[in-house]
mmCIF file of C-alpha atoms in Angstrom:
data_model
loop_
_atom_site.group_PDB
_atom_site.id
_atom_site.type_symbol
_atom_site.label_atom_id
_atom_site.label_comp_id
_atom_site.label_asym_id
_atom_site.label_seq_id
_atom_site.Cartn_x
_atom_site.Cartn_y
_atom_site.Cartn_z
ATOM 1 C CA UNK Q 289 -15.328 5.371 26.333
ATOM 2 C CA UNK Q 290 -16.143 6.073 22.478
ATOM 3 C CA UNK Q 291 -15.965 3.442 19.976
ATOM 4 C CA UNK Q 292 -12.298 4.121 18.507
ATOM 5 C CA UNK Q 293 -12.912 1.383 15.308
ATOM 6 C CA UNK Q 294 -15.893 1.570 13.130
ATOM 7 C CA UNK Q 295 -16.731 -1.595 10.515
ATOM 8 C CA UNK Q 296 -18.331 -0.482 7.433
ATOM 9 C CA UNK Q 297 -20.165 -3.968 5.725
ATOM 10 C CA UNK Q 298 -20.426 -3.096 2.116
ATOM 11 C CA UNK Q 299 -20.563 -4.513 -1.442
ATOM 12 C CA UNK Q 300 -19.099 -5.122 -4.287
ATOM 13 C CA UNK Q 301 -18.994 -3.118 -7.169
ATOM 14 C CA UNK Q 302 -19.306 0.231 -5.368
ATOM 15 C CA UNK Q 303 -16.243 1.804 -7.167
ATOM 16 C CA UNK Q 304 -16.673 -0.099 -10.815
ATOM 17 C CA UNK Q 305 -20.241 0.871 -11.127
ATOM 18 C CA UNK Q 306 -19.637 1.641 -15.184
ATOM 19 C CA UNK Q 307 -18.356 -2.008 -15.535
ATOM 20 C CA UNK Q 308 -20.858 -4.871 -15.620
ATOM 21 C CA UNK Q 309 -22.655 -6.641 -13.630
ATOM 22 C CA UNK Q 310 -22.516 -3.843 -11.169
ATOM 23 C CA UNK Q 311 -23.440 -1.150 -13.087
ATOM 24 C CA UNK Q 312 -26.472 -3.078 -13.762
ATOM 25 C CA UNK Q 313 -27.108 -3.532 -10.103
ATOM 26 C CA UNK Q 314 -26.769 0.305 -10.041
ATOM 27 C CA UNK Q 315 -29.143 1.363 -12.786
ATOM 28 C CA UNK Q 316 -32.231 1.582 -10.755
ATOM 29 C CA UNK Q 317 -31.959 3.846 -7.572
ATOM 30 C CA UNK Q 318 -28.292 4.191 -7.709
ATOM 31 C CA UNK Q 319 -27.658 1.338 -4.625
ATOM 32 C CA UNK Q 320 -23.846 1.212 -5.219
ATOM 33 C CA UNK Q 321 -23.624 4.792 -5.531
ATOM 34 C CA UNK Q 322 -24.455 5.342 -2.293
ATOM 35 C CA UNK Q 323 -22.951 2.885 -0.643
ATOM 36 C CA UNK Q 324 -19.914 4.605 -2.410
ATOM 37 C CA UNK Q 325 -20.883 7.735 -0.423
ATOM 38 C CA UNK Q 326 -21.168 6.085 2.708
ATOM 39 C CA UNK Q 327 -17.874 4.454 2.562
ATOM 40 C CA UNK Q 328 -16.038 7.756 1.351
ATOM 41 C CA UNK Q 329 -17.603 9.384 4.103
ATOM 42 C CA UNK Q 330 -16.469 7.365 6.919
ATOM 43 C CA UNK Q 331 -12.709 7.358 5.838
ATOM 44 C CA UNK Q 332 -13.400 11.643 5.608
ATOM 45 C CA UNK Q 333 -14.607 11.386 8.959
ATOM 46 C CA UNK Q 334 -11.349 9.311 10.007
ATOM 47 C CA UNK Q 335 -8.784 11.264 8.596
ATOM 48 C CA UNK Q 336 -10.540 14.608 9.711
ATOM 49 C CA UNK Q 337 -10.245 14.012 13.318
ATOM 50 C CA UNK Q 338 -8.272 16.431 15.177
ATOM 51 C CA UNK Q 339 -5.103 14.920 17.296
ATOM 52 C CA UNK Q 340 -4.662 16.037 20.997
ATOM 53 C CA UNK Q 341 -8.588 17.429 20.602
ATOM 54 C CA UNK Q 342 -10.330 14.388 19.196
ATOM 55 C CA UNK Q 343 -10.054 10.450 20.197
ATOM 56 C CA UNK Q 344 -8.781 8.765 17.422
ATOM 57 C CA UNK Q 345 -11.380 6.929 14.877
ATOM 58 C CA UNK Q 346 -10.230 3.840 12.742
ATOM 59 C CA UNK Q 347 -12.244 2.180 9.954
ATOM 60 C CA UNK Q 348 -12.636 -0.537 7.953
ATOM 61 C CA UNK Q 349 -14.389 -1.213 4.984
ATOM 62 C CA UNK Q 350 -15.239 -4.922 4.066
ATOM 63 C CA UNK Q 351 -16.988 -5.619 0.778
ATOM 64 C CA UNK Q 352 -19.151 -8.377 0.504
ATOM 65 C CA UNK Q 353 -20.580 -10.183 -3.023
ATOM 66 C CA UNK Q 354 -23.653 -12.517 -2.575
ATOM 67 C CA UNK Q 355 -23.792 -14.417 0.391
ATOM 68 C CA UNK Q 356 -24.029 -17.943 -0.244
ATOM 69 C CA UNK Q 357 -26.470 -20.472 1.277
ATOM 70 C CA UNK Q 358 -23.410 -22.019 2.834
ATOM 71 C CA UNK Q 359 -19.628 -22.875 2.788
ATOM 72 C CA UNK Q 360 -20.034 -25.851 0.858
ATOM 73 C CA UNK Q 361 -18.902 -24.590 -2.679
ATOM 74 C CA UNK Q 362 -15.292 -24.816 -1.003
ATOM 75 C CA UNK Q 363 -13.057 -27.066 -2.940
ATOM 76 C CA UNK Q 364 -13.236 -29.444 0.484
ATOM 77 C CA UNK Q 365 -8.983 -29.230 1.033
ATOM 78 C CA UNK Q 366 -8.839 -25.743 2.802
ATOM 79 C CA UNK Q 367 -10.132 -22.649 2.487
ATOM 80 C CA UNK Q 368 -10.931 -20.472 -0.733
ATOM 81 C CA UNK Q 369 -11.006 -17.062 1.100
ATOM 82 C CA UNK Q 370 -9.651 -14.156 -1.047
ATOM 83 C CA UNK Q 371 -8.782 -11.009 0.341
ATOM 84 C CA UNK Q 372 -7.426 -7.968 -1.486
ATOM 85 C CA UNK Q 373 -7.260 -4.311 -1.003
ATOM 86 C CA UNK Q 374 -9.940 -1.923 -2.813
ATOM 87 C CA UNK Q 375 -12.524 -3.302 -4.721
ATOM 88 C CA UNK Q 376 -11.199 -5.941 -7.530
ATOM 89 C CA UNK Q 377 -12.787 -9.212 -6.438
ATOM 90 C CA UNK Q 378 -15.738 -11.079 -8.185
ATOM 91 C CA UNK Q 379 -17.686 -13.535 -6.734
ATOM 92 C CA UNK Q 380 -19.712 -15.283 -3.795
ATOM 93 C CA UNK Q 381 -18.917 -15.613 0.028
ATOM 94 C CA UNK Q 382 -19.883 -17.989 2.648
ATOM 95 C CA UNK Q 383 -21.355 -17.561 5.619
ATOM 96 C CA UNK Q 384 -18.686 -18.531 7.867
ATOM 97 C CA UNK Q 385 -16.139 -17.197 5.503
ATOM 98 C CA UNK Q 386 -17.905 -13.771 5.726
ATOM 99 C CA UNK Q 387 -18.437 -13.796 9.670
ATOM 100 C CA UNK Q 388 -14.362 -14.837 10.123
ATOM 101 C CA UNK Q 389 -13.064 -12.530 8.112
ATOM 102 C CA UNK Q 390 -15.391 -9.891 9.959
ATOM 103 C CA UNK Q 391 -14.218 -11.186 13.613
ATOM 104 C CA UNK Q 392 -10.127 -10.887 11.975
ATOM 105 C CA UNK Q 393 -11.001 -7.466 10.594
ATOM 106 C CA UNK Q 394 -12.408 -6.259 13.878
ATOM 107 C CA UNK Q 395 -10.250 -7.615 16.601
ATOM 108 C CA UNK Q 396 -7.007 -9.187 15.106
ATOM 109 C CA UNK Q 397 -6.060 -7.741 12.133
ATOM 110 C CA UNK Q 398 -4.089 -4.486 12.119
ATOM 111 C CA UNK Q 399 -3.404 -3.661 8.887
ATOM 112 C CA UNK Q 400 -7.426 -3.688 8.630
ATOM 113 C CA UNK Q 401 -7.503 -0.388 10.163
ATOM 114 C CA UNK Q 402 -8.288 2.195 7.877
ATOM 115 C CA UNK Q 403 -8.278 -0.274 4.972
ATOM 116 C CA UNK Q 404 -10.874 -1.020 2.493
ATOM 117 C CA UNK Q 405 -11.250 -4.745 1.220
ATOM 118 C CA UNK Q 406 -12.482 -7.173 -0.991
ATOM 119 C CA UNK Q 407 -13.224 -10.568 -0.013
ATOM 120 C CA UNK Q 408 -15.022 -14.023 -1.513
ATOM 121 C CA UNK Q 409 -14.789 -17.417 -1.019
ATOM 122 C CA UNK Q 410 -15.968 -19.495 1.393
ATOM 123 C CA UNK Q 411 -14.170 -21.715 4.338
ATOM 124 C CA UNK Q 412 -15.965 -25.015 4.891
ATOM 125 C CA UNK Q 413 -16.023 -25.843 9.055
ATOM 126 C CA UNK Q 414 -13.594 -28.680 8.705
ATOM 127 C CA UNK Q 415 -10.870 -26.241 6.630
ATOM 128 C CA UNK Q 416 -11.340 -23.701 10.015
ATOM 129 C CA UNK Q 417 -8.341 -25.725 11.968
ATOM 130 C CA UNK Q 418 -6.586 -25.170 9.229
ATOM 131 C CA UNK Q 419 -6.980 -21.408 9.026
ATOM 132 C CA UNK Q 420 -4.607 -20.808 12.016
ATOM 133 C CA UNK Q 421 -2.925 -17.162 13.292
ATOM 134 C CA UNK Q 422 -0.029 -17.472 10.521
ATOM 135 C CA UNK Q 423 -2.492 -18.134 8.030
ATOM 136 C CA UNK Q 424 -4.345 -15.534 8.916
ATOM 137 C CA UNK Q 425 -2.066 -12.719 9.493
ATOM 138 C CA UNK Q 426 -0.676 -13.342 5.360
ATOM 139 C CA UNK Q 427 -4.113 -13.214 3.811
ATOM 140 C CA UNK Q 428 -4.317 -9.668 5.427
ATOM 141 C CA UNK Q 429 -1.475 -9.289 4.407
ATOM 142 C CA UNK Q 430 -1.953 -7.668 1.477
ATOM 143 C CA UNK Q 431 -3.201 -4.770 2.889
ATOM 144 C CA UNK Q 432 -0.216 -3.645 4.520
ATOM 145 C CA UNK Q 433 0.439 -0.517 2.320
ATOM 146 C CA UNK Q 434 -1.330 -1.845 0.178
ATOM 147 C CA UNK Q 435 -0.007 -4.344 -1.847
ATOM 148 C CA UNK Q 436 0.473 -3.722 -5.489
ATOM 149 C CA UNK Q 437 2.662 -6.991 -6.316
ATOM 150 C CA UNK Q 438 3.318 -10.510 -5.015
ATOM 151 C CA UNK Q 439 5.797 -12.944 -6.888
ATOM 152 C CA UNK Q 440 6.375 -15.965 -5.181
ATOM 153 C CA UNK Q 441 10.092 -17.024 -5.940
ATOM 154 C CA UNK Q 442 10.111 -20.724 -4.750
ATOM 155 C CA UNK Q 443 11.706 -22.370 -1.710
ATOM 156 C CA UNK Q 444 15.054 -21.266 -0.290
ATOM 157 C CA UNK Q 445 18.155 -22.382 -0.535
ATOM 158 C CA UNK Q 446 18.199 -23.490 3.292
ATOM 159 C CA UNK Q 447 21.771 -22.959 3.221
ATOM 160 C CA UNK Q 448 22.275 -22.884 7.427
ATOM 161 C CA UNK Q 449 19.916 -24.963 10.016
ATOM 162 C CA UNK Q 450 18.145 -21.927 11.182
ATOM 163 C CA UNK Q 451 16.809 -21.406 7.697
ATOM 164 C CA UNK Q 452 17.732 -17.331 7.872
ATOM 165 C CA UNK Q 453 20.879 -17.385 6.202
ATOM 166 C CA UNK Q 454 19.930 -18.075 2.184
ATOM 167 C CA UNK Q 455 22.041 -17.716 -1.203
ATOM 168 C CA UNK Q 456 18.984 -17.453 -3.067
ATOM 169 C CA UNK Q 457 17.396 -14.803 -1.025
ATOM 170 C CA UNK Q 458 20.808 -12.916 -0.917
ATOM 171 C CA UNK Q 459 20.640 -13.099 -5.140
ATOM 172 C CA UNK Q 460 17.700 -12.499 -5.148
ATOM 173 C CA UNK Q 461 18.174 -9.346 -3.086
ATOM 174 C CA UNK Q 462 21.180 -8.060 -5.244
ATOM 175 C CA UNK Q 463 19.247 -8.434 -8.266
ATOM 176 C CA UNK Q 464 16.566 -6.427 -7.202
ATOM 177 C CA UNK Q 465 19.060 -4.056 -6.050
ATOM 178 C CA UNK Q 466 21.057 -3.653 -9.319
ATOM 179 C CA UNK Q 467 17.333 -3.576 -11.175
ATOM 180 C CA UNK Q 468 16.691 -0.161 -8.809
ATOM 181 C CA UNK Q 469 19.582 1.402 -10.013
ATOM 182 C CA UNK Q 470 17.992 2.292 -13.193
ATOM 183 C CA UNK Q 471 15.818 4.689 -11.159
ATOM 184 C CA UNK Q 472 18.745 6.101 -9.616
ATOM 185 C CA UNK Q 473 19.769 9.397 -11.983
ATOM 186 C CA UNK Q 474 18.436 10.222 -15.217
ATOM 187 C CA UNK Q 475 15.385 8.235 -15.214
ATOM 188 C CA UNK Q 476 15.532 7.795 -18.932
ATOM 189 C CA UNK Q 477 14.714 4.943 -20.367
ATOM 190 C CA UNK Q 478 12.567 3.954 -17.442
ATOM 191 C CA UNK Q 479 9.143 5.344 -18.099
ATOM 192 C CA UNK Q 480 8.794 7.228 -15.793
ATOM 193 C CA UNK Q 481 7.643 10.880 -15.749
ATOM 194 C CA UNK Q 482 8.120 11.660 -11.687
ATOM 195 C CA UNK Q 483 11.365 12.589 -10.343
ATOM 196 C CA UNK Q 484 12.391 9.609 -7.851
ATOM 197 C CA UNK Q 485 14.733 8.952 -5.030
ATOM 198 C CA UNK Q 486 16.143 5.379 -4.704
ATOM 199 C CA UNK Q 487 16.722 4.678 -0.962
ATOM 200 C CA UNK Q 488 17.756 1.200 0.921
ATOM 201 C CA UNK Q 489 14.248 0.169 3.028
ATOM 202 C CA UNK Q 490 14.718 -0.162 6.503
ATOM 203 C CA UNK Q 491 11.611 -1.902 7.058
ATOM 204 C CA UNK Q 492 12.987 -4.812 9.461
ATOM 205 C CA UNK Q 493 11.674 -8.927 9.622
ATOM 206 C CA UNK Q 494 8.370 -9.019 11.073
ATOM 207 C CA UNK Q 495 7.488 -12.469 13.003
ATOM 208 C CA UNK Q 496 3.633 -11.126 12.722
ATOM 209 C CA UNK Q 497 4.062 -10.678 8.622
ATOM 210 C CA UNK Q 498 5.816 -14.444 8.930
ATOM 211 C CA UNK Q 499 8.756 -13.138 7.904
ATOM 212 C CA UNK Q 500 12.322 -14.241 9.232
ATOM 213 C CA UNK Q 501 14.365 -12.399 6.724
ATOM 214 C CA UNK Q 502 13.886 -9.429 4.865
ATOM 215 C CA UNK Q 503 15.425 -6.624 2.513
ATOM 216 C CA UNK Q 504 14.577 -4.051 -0.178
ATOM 217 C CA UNK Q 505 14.631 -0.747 -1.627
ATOM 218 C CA UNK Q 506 12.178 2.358 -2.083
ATOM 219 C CA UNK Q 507 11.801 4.172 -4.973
ATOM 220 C CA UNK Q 508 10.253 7.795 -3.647
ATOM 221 C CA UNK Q 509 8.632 10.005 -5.654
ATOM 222 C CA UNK Q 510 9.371 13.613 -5.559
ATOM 223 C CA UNK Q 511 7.431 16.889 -6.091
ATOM 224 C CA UNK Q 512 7.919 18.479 -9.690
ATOM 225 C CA UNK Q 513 6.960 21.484 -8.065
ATOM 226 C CA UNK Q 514 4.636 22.628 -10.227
ATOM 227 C CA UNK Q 515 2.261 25.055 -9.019
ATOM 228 C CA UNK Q 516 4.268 25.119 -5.324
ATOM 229 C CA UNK Q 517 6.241 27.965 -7.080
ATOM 230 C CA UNK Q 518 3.013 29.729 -8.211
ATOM 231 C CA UNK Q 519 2.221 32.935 -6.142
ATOM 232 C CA UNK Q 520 -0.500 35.360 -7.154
ATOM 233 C CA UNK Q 521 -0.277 39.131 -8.206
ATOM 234 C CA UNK Q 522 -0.998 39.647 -4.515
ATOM 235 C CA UNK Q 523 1.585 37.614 -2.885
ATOM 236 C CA UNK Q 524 4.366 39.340 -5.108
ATOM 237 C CA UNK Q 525 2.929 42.397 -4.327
ATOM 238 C CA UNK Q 526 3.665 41.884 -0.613
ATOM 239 C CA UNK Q 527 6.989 40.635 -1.190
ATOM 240 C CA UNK Q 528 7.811 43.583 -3.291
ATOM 241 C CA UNK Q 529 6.720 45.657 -0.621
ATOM 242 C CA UNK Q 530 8.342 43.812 2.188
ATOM 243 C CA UNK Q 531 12.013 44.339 0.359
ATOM 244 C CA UNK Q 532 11.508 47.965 -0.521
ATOM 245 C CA UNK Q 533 10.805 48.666 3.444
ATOM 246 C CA UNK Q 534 13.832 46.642 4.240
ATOM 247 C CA UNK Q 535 16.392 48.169 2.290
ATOM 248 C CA UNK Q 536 14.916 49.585 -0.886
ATOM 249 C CA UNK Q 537 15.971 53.498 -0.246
ATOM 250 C CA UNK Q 538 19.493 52.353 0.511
ATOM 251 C CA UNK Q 539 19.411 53.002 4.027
ATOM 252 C CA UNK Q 540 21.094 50.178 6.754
ATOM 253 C CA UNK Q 541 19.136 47.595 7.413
ATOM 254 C CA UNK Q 542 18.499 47.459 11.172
ATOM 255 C CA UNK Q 543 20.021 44.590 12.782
ATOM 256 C CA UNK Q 544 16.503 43.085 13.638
ATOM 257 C CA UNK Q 545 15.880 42.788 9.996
ATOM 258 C CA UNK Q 546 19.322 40.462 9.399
ATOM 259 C CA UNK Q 547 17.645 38.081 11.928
ATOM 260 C CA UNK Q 548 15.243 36.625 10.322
ATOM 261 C CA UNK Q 549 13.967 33.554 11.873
ATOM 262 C CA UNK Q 550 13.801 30.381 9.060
ATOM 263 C CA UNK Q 551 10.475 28.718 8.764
ATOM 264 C CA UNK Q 552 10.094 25.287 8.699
ATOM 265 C CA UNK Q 553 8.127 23.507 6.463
ATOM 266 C CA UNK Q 554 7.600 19.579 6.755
ATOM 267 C CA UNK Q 555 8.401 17.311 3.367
ATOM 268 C CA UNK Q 556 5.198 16.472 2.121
ATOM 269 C CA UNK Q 557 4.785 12.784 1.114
ATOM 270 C CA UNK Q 558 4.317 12.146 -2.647
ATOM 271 C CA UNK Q 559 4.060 8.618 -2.439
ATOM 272 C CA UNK Q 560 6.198 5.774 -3.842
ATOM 273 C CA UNK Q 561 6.627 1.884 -3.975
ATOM 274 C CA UNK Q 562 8.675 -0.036 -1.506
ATOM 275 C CA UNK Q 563 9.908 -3.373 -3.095
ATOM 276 C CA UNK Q 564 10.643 -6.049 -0.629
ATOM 277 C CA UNK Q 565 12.745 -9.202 -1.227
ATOM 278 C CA UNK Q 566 11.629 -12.017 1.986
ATOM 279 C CA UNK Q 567 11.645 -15.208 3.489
ATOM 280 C CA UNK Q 568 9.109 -16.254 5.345
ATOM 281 C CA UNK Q 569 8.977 -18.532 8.278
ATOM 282 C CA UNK Q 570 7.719 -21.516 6.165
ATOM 283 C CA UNK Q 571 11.199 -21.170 4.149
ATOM 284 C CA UNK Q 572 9.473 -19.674 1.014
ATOM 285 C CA UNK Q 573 10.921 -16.534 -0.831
ATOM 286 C CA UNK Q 574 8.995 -13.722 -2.698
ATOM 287 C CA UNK Q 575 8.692 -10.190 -3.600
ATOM 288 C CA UNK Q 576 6.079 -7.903 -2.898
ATOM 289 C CA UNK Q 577 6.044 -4.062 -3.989
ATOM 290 C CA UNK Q 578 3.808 -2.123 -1.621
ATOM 291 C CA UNK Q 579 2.623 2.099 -1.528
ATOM 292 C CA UNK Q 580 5.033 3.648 0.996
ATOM 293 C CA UNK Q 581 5.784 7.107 1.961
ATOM 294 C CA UNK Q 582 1.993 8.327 2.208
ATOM 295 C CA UNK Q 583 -0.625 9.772 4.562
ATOM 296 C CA UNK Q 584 -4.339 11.078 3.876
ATOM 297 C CA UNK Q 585 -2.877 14.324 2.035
ATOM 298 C CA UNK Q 586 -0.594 12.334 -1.001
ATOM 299 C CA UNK Q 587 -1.780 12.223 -3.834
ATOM 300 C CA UNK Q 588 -1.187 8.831 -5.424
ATOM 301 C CA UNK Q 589 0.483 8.536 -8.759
ATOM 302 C CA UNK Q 590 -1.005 5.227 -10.097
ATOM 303 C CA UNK Q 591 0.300 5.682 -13.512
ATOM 304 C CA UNK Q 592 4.341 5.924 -12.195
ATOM 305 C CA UNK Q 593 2.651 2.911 -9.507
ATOM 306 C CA UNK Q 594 2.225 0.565 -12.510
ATOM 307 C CA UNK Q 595 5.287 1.476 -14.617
ATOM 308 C CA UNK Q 596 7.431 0.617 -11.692
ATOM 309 C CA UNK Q 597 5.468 -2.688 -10.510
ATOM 310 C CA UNK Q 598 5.356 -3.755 -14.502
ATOM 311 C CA UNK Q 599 8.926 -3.303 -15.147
ATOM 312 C CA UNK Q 600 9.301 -5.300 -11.652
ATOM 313 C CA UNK Q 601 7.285 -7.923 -12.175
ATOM 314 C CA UNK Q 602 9.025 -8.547 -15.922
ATOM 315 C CA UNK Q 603 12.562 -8.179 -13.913
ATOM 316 C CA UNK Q 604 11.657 -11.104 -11.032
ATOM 317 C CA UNK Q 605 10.202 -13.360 -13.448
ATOM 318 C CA UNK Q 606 12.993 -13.562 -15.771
ATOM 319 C CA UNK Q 607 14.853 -13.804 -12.944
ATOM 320 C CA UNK Q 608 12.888 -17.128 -11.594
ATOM 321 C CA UNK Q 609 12.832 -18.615 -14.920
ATOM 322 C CA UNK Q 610 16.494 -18.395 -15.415
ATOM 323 C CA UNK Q 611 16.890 -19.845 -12.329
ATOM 324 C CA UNK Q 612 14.906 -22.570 -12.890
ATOM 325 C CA UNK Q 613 16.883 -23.078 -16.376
ATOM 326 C CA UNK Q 614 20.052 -23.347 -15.146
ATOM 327 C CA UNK Q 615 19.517 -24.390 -11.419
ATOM 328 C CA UNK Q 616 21.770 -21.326 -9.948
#
């Protein structure tokens, strides 16, 4: 049977090649250029395959800094690993930090599959028992989507004994609720240039994401249509044509030409950012805003990305330090 999950070990830098140090590193033969290349190539590859003709091909991208002589430049409590989707880290790696976070990537990790990360750090051998599954599963986390924003909220409320029923995480979800109204309508005010849709998320608890409670909203953007009205001097042309033969001279239409058949065109996905309120199993609550409503065709709107995430991140904090002011 064909592989069905290529690794691609890469480095740093490779898309920030006109910031420093790495576009130092690049001056002389181009390394992190084509390492670039090689990575953009294997997701083409991935996304090009045909389904029903072609067995499936995952990837994963892992990006490396300098590997260090060894782990021992952990802070000797735990680990240091840092893992986060595209390529934003700085930094070092140990060697056992590198060669876990290959064997999670590779055989445990879903949300690794075609993903690109950044990781550094190291993980001394005595932190490794305390690395477990949970632990794990929430540094990868991140790439679920991916990411754009994580605000961690505090403990819960721990209103019942099986920790699921919260009044903080049920203020905390009406708040962020009431905050995603002001996408809802005329967006004015907001930012935001992109049409949006405001819809509740459906995306349930997850015991693998360590999650025991969850709710949220997703804002969705929509086409502007510009340019998917456009036809050419051809295209009108036919159409012209094809309503002068129908009933341009005035004659009946036949009845085969009143039954014409509707084609069906699929939504195409224009992106947008899913913001999810959550408790996790440890009793902890946070918000994360993750990409939603993609696949390899969407174009992704970073700009209307970073105006919603900002205006989030402004809205959550205000609402933890108020909190934490009053005590409600």
């Amino acid at each position: 049977m064909p592989p069905s999950h290529v690794l691609i070990v890469s480095s740093l830098g490779t898309e920030r090649t006109n910031k420093m140090p790495y576009s130092m590193q690049n001056l002389f033969g181009g390394k992190l250029d084509k390492l670039c290349e090689i990575e953009r190539g294997i997701a083409a590859i991935s996304k090009s395959r045909i389904v029903g003709k072609q067995n499936p091909l995952d990837y994963t991208v892992v990006k490396f800094g300098d590997v260090a002589s060894d782990d021992s430049k952990g802070d000797g409590d735990g680990d240091t690993i840092a893992i986060q989707p595209g390529d934003v880290l700085d930094g070092e790696i140990g060697p056992n930090a590198a060669a876990n976070v290959l064997l999670q990537a590779m055989a445990y990790q879903p949300y690794a599959r075609n993903a690109t990360l950044c990781t550094t750090g190291s993980l001394p051998s005595d932190a490794e028992l305390s690395m477990d599954t949970e632990a794990w599963n929430d540094k990868f986390l991140c790439l679920s989507g991916p990411e754009l924003l994580r605000v961690e909220a505090g403990r819960g409320a721990g209103d019942d004994d099986e920790g699921v029923l919260d009044s903080k995480f049920e203020q905390l979800r009406q708040y962020v609720k009431q905050w995603s109204m002001n996408y809802e309508g005329d967006r004015k005010g907001t930012g935001l240039t992109t049409p949006v849709l405001v819809r509740k998320s459906r995306r349930p608890p997850s015991e693998f994401d360590g999650v025991i409670a969850r709710s949220g909203v997703q804002i969705l953007f929509q086409t502007t249509n510009t340019g998917d009205r456009y036809k050419s001097a051809t295209e009108e042309r036919k159409d012209e044509s094809d309503r002068s033969a129908v009933g341009g001279t005035g004659a009946k239409k036949p009845a085969s030409a009143n039954k014409v058949k509707p084609i069906m065109i699929k939504a195409r996905k224009e992106g947008g950012v899913e913001v999810l309120v959550e408790k996790t199993t440890n009793g902890d609550i946070r918000i994360r805003a993750r990409r939603c409503n993609i696949d390899s065709k969407t174009t992704v709107k970073e700009m209307s990305e970073e105006v919603i995430v900002r205006s989030l991140k402004k809205a959550v904090e205000s609402w933890v330090k108020a909190r934490d002011v009053t005590g409600f």
